[in-house]
Short mmCIF file of C-alpha atoms and ligand atoms in Angstrom, two decimals:
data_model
loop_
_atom_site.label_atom_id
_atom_site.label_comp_id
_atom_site.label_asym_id
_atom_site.label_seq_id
_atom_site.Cartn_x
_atom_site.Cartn_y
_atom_site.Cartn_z
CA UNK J 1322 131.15 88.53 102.36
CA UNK J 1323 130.10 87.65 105.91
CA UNK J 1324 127.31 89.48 107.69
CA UNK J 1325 128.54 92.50 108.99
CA UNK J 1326 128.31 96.08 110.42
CA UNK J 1327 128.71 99.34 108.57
CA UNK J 1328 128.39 102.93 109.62
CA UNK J 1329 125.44 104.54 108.35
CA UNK J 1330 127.21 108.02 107.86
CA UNK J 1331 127.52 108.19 103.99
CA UNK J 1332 131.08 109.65 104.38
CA UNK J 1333 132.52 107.02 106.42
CA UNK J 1334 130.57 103.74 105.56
CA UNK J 1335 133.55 101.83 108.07
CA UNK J 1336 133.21 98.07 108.45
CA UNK J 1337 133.00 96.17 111.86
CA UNK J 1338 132.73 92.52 112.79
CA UNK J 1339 128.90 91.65 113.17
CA UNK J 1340 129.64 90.22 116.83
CA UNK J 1341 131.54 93.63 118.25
CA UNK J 1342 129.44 94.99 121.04
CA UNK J 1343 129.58 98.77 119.60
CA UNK J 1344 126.50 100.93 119.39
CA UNK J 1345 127.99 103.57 117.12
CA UNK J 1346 130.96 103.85 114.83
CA UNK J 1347 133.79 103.80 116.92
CA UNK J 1348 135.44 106.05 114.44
CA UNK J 1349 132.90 108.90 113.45
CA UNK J 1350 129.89 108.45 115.72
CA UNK J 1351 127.23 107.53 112.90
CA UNK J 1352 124.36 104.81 113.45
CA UNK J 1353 124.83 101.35 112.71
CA UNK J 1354 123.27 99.16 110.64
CA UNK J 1355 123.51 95.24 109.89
CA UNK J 1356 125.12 94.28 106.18
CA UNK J 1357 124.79 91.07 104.09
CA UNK J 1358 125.46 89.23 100.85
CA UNK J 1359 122.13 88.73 98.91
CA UNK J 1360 123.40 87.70 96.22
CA UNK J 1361 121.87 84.24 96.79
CA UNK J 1362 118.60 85.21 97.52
CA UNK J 1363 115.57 83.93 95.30
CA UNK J 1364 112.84 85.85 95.27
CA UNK J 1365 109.85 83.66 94.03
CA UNK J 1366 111.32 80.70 95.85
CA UNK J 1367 111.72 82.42 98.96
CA UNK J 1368 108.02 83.81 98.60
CA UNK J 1369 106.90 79.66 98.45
CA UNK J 1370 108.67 78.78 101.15
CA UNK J 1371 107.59 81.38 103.42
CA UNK J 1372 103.94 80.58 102.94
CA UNK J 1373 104.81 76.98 103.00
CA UNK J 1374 106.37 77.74 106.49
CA UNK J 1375 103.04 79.11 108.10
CA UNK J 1376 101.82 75.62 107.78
CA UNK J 1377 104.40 74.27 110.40
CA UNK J 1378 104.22 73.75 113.54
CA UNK J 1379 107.86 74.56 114.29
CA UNK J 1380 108.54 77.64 116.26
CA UNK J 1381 110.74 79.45 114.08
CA UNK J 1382 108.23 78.50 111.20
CA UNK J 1383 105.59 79.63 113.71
CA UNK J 1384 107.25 83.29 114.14
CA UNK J 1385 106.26 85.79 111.74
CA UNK J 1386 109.63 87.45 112.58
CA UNK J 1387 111.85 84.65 112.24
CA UNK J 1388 109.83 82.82 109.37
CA UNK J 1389 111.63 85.51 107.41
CA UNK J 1390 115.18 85.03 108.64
CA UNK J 1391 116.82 85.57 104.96
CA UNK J 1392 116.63 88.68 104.91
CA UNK J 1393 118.30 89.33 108.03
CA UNK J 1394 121.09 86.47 108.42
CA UNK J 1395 122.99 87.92 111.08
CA UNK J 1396 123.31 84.85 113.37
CA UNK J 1397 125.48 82.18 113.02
CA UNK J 1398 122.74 79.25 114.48
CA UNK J 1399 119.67 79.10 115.29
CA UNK J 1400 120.02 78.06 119.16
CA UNK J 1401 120.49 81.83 120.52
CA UNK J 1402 116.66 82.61 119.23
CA UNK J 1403 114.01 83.15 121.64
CA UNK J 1404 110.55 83.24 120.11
CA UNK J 1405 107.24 83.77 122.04
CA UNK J 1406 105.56 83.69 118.34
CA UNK J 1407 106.14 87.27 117.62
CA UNK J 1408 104.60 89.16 114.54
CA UNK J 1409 101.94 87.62 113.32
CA UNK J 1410 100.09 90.39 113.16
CA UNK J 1411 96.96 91.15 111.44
CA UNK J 1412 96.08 93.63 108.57
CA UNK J 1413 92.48 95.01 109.70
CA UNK J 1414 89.94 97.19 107.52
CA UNK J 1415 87.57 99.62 108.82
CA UNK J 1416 85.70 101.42 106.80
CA UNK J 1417 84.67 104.20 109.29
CA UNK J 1418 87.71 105.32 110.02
CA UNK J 1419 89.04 105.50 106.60
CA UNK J 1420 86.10 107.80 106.16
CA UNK J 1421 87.46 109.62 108.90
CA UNK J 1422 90.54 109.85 107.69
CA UNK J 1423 89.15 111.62 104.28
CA UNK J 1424 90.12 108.05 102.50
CA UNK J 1425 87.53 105.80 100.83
CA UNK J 1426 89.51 102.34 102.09
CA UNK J 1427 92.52 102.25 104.81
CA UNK J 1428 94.22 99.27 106.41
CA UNK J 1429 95.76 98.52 109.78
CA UNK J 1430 98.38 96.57 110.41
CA UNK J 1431 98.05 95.91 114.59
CA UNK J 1432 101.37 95.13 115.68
CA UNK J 1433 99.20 95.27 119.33
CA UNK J 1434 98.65 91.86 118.35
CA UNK J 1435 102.18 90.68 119.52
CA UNK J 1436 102.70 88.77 122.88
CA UNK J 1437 103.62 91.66 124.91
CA UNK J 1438 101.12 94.23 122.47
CA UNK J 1439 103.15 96.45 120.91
CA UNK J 1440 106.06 95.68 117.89
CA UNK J 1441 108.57 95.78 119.45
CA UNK J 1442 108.87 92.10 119.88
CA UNK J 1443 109.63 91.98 116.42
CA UNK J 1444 113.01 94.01 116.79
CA UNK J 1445 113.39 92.34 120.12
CA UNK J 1446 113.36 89.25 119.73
CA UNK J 1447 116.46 89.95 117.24
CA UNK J 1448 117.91 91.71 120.32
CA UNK J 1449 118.19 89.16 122.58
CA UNK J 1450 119.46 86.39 120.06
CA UNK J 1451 122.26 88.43 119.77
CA UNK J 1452 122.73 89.38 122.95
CA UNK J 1453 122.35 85.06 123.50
CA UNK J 1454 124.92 84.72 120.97
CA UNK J 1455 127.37 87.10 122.21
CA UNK J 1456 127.47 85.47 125.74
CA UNK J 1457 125.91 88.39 127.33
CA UNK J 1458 123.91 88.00 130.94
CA UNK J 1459 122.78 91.22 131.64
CA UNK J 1460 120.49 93.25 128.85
CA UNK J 1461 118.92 96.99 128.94
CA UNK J 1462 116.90 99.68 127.92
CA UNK J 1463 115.68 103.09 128.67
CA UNK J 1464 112.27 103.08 127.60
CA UNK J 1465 109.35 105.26 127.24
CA UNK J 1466 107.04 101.46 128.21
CA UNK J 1467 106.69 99.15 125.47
CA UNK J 1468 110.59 98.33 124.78
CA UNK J 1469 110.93 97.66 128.56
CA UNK J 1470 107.85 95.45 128.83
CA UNK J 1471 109.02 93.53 125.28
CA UNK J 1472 112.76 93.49 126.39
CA UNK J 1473 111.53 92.09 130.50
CA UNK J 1474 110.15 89.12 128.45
CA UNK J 1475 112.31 88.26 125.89
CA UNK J 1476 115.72 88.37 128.48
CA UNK J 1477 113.23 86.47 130.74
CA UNK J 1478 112.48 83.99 128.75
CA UNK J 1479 115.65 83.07 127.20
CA UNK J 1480 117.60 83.63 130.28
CA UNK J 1481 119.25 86.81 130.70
CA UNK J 1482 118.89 89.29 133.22
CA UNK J 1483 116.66 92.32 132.30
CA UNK J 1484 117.40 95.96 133.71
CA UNK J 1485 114.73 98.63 132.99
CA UNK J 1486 115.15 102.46 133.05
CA UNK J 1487 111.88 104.65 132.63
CA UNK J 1488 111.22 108.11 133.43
CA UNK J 1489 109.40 108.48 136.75
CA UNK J 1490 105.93 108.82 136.71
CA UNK J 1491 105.42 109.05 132.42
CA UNK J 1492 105.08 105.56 131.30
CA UNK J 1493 101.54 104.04 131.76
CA UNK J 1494 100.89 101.37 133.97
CA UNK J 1495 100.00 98.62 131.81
CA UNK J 1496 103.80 99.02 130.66
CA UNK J 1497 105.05 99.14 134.29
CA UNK J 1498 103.29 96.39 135.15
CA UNK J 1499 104.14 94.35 132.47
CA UNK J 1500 107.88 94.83 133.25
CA UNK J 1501 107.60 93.86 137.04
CA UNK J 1502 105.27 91.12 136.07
CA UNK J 1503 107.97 89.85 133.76
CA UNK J 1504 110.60 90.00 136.62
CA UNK J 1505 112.82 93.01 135.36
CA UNK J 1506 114.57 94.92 137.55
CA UNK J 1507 113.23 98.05 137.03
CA UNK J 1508 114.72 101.64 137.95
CA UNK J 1509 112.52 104.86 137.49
CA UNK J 1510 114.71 107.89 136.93
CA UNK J 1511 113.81 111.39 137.82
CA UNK J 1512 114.71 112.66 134.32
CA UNK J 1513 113.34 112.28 130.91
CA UNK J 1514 113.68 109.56 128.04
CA UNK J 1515 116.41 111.26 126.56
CA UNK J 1516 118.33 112.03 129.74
CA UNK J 1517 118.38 108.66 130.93
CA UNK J 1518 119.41 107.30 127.82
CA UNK J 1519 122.49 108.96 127.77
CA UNK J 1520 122.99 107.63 131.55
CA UNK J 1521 122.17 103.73 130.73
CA UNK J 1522 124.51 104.33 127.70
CA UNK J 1523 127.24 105.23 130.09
CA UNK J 1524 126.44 102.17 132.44
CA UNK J 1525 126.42 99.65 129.76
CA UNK J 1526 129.58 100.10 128.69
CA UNK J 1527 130.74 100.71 132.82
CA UNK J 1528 129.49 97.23 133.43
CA UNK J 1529 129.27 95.31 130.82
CA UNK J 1530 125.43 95.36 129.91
CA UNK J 1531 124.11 94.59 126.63
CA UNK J 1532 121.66 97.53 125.17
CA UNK J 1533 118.57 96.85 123.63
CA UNK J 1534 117.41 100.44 122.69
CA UNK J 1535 117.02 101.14 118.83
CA UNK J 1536 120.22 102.20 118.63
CA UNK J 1537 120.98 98.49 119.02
CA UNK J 1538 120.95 97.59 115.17
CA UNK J 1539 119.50 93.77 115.40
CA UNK J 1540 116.71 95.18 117.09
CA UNK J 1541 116.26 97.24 113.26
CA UNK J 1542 116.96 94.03 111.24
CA UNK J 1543 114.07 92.37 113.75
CA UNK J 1544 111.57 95.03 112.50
CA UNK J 1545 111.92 94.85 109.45
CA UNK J 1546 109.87 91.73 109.38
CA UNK J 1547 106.54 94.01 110.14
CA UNK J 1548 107.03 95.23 106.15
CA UNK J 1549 108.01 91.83 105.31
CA UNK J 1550 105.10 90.19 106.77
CA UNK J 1551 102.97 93.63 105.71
CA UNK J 1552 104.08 92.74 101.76
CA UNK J 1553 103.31 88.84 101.99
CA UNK J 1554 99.73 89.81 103.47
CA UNK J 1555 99.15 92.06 100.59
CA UNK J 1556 100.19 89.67 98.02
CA UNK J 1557 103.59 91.47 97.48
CA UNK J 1558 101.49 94.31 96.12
CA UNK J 1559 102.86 97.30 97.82
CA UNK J 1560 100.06 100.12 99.20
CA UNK J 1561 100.75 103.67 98.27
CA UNK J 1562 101.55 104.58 102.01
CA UNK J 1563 102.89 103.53 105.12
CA UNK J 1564 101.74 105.64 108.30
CA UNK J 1565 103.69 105.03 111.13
CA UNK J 1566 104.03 106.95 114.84
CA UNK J 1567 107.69 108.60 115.14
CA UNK J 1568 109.49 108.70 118.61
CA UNK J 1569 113.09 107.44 118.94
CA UNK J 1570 112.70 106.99 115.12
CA UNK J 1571 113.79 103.52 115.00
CA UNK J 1572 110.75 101.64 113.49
CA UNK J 1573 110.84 104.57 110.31
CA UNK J 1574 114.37 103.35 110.32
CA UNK J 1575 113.97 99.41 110.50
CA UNK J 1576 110.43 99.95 107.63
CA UNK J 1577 112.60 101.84 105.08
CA UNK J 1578 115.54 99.61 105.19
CA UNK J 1579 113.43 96.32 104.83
CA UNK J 1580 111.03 97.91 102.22
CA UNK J 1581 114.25 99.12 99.94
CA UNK J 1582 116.07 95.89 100.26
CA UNK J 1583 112.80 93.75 99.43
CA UNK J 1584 112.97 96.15 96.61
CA UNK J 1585 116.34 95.68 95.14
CA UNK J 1586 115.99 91.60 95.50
CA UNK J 1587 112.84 91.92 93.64
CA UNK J 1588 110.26 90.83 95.81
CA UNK J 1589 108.59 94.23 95.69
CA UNK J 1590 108.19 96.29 92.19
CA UNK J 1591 108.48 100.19 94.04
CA UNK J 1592 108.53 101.37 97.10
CA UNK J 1593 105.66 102.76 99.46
CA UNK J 1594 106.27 106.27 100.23
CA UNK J 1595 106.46 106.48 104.13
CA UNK J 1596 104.55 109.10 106.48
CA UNK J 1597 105.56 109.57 110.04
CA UNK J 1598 103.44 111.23 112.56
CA UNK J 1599 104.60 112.90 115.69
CA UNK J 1600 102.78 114.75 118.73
CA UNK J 1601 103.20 118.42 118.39
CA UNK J 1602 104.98 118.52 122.07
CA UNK J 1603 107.05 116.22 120.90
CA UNK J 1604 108.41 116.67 117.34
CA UNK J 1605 111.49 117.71 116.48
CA UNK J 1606 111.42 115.97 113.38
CA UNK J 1607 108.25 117.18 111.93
CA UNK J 1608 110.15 120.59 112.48
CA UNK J 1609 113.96 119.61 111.32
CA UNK J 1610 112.22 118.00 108.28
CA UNK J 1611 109.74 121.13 107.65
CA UNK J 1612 112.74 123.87 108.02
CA UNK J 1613 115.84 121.78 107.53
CA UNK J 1614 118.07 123.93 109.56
CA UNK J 1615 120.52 121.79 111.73
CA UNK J 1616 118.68 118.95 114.21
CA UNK J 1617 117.47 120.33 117.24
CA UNK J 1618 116.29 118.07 119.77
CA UNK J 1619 113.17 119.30 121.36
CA UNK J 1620 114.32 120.03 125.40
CA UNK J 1621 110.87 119.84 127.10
CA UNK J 1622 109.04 117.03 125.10
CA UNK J 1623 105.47 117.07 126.18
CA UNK J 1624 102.49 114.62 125.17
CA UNK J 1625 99.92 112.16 126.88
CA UNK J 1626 100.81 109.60 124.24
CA UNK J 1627 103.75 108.93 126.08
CA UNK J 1628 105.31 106.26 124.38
CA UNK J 1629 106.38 109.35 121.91
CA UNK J 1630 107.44 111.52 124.39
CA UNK J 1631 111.03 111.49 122.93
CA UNK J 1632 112.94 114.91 122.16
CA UNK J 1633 116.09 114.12 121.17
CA UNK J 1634 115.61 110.45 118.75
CA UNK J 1635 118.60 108.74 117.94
CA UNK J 1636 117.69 107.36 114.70
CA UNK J 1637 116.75 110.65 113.03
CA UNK J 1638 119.42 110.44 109.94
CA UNK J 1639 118.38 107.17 109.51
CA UNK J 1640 114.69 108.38 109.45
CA UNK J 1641 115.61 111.32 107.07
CA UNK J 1642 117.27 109.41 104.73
CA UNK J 1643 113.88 106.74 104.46
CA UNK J 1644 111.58 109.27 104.05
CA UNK J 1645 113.36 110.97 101.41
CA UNK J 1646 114.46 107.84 99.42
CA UNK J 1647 110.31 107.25 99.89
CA UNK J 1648 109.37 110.51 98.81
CA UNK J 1649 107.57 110.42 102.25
CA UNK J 1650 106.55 113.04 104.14
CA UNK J 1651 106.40 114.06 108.07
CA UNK J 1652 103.08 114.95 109.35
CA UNK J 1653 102.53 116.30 113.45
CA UNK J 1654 99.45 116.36 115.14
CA UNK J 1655 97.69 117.87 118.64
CA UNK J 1656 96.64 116.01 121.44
CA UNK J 1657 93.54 117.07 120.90
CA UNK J 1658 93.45 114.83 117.29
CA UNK J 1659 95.70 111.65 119.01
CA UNK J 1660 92.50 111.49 121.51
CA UNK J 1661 89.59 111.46 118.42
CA UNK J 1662 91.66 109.16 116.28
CA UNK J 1663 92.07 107.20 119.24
CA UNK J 1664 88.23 107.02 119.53
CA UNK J 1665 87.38 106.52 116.12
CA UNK J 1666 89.87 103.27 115.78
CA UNK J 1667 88.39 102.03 119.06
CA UNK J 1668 84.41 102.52 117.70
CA UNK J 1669 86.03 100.38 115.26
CA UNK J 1670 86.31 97.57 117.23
CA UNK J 1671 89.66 97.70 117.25
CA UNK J 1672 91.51 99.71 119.67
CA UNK J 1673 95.18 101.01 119.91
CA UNK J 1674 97.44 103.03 122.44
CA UNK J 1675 97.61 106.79 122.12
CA UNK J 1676 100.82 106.79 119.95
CA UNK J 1677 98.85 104.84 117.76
CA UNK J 1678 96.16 106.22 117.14
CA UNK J 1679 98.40 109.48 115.63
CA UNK J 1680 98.95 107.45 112.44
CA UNK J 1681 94.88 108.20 111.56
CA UNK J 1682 94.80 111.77 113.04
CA UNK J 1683 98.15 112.33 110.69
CA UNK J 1684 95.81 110.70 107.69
CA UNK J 1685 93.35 112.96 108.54
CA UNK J 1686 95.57 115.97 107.91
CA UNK J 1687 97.33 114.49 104.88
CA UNK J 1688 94.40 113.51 103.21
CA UNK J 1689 93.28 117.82 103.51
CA UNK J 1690 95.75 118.81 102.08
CA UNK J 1691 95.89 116.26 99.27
CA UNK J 1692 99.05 115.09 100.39
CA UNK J 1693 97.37 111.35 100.75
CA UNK J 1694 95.00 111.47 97.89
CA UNK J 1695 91.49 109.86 98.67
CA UNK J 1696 91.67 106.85 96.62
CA UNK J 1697 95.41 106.06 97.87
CA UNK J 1698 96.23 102.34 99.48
CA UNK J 1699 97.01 103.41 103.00
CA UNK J 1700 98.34 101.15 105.61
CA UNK J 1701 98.50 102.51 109.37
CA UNK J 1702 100.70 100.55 111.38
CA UNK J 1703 98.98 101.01 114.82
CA UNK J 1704 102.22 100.34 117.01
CA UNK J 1705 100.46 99.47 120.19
CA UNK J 1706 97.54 97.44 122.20
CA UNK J 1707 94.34 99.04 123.26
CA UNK J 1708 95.22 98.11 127.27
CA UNK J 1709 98.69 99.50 127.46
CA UNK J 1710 96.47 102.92 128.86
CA UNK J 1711 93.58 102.24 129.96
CA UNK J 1712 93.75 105.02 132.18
CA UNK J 1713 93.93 107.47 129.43
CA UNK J 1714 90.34 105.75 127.96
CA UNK J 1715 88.74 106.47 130.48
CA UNK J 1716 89.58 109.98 130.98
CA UNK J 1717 89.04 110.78 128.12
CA UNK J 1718 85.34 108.73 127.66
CA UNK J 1719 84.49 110.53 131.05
CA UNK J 1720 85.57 113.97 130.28
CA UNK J 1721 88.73 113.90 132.48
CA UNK J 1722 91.55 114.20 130.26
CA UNK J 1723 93.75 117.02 130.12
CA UNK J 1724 96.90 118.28 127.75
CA UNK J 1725 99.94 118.24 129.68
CA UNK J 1726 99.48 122.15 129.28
CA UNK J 1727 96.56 121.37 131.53
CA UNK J 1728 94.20 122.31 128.51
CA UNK J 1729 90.84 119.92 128.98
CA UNK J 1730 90.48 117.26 126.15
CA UNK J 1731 86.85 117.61 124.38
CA UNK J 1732 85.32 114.00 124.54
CA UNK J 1733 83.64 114.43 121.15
CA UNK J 1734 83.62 111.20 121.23
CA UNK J 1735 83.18 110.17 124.94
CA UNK J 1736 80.95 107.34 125.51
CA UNK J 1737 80.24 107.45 129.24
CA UNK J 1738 79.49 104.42 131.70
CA UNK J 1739 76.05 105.06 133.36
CA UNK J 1740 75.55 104.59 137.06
CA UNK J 1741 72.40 102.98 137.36
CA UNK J 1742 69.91 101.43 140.53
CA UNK J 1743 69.38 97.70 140.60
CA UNK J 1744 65.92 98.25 138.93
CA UNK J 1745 65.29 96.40 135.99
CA UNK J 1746 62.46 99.04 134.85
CA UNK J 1747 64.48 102.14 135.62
CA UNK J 1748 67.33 100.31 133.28
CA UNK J 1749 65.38 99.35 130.58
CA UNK J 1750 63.82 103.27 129.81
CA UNK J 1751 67.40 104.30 129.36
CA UNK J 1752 67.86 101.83 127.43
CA UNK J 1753 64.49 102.63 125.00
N1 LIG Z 2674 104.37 103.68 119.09
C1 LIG Z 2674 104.55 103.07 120.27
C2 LIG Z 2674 103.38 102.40 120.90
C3 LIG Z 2674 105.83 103.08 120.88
O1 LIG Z 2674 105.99 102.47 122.04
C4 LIG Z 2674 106.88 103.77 120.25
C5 LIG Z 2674 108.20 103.83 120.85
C6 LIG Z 2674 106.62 104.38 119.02
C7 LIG Z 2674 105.35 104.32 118.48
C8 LIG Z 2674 107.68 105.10 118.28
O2 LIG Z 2674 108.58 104.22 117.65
O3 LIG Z 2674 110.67 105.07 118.66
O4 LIG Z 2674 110.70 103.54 116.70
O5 LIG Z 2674 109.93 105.90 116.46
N2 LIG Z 2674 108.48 103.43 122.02
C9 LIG Z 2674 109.83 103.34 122.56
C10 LIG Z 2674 109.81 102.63 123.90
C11 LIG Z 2674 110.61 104.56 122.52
O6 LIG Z 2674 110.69 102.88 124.74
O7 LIG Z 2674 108.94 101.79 124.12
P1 LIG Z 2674 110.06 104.71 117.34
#
């Protein structure tokens, strides 16, 4: 059996050609997802040789995506990769804000780490090897900031031609400016993330542009190295839970599908039950998932962690069906709890975006209602770097920030920068 597409939709499960340039089942709609024979892999051996390859100096060796290219062999040679030594990431501890989280250990994995800070260079460097492969010139994305600044590089540096689409005015600088720095052309739309979206989807397929959104489904076989990598850092020893941010609901989608297949090639003895948070202006999800009527995107999404601001994600059967094969759970939380989260990973020494930071302020709520008990192996996967929004820090340090319901943000944790003379003395009694 060669590597292959197959519709996700349970019901229809139809078969495509791994190089056809189709988004969604051209016959019922459903997702996508990438299918191959395993029936050679070796689990011990290929445990060996993936430690043996972080000794190597080689780039593919040196990429903590493509290190683990078994389990996603969906390219026919190696020549179409593009690696800026993606991945990689670290797993962190921090004892305070387990504790603040209501859990006596917890563990971050900081995919802020990765060259452009946020994960999705893992998926995206996937992306644009197949979008090498298939010949393409032109690649793009709608993007709420991190996809566009991951995608400008990646096309960038292996040669293709990168157009952007954000929402006007709603994706933080630091993103912006990574995608002009990185040469993308960049468009910003006077409509939301999901709006636009629907318009790129028409104008890739009006001009022949490859898409790198999460519906792409290489971009979901890329991120499924952050569980790979997560496992082989833990000593193939799976935690209890996975805590992950939900927007577009791609990375839920890319975690479950790596974590099940490590599991049925027996790297991995059970699987960790997954937890995805989402803003409360923004979760339509947390709400389809609580009431389990029929999906309804959310119209007006609103949130300052606006790399979630999503109301209508793509990827939400996908994301049902992992956290119920998990026996996860779907947690939302207020702005107000993003911001203090956000604080108490930074006091850490550690930092993350906003988006982030609602992986320990959905602990927090998990862990009070004994959902997440307090002796349970957590691991947050804080999706994004500290710097993506520095504008939001220091709002919210100084007092400044506001809901987008124009309801003040309470700096309980606000740690001010003090104006001071040039006087040594006058410095140093503040200081005592
Ligand atoms: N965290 C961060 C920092 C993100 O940028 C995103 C998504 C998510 C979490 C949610 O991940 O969509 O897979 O559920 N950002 C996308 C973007 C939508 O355009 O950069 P998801």
């Amino acid at each position: 059996m060669q590597p292959h597409l197959v519709c996700f939709n349970a019901a229809c499960r139809a078969q495509f050609g791994i190089t056809e340039v189709i988004y969604n089942c051209p016959h019922c709609g459903g997702l996508l997802e990438a299918a191959y024979d395993f029936s050679a892999i070796d689990a011990p051996a290929l445990k060996r040789i993936w430690r043996e390859r972080r000794m190597s100096n080689a780039p593919l060796e040196q990429s903590g995506v493509w290190r683990y290219r078994e389990l996603f062999p969906f390219l026919d040679n190696d020549s179409h990769i593009v690696t800026l030594r993606e991945g990689n990431t670290p797993l962190l501890n921090a004892p305070r804000a387990a504790e603040y989280g209501g859990l006596a250990s917890i563990t971050f994995k900081h995919q802020g780490f990765n060259p452009t800070g946020s994960f999705k260079d893992n998926g995206m460097t996937a992306g644009a090897a197949q979008a090498r492969r298939l010949g393409m010139k032109r690649v793009a994305c709608v993007s709420t900031g991190n996809t566009s600044a991951s995608m400008a590089a990646y096309a960038s540096a292996g040669g293709l031609e990168p157009l952007i689409f954000i929402p006007n005015g709603n994706i933080s600088y630091g993103k912006l400016a990574q995608a002009l720095e990185y040469g993308a052309k960049t468009f910003q739309v006077e409509a939301n993330f999901d709006q636009i979206l629907a318009l790129v989807r028409v104008l890739a397929e009006k001009l022949g542009i490859y898409l790198l959104n999460s519906i792409n489904p290489f971009r979901i076989e890329g991120q499924k190295s952050i569980v790979i990598e997560m496992m082989d850092q833990l000593d193939w020893n799976p935690p209890d839970w996975v805590v992950l941010p939900g927007g577009n609901l791609g990375n839920v989608s890319a975690f479950g599908k790596g974590l099940r297949e490590m599991k049925a090639l027996g790297f991995i003895d059970r699987l960790p039950r997954l937890a995805v948070i989402q803003a409360a202006g923004a979760s339509p999800f947390y709400r389809y998932m609580k009431e389990k009527g029929s999906f309804e995107p959310e119209v007006h999404p609103e949130t300052l962690a606006t790399a979630i601001k999503i109301g209508d994600p793509v990827s939400w059967p996908k994301a049902q069906f992992e956290v119920e094969t998990s026996k996860g759970t779907v947690e939302s939380v207020t702005e107000q709890e993003i911001a203090d989260a956000k604080a108490i990973i930074g006091q850490a020494g550690i930092g993350c975006e906003p988006a982030s930071a609602a992986t320990l302020a959905g602990i927090r709520k998990l862990t009070a209602t004994g959902t997440i008990g307090r002796d349970a192996k957590v691991v947050a996967v804080l999706t994004g770097n500290v710097l993506k929004d520095p504008d939001y820090i220091y709002r919210y340090h100084t007092g400044q920030l506001k809901a987008p319901d124009d309801t003040p943000i309470t700096a309980t944790f606000g740690n001010r920068p003090i104006v001071v003379p040039n006087d040594a003395e006058k410095i140093a009694a503040l200081i005592s």
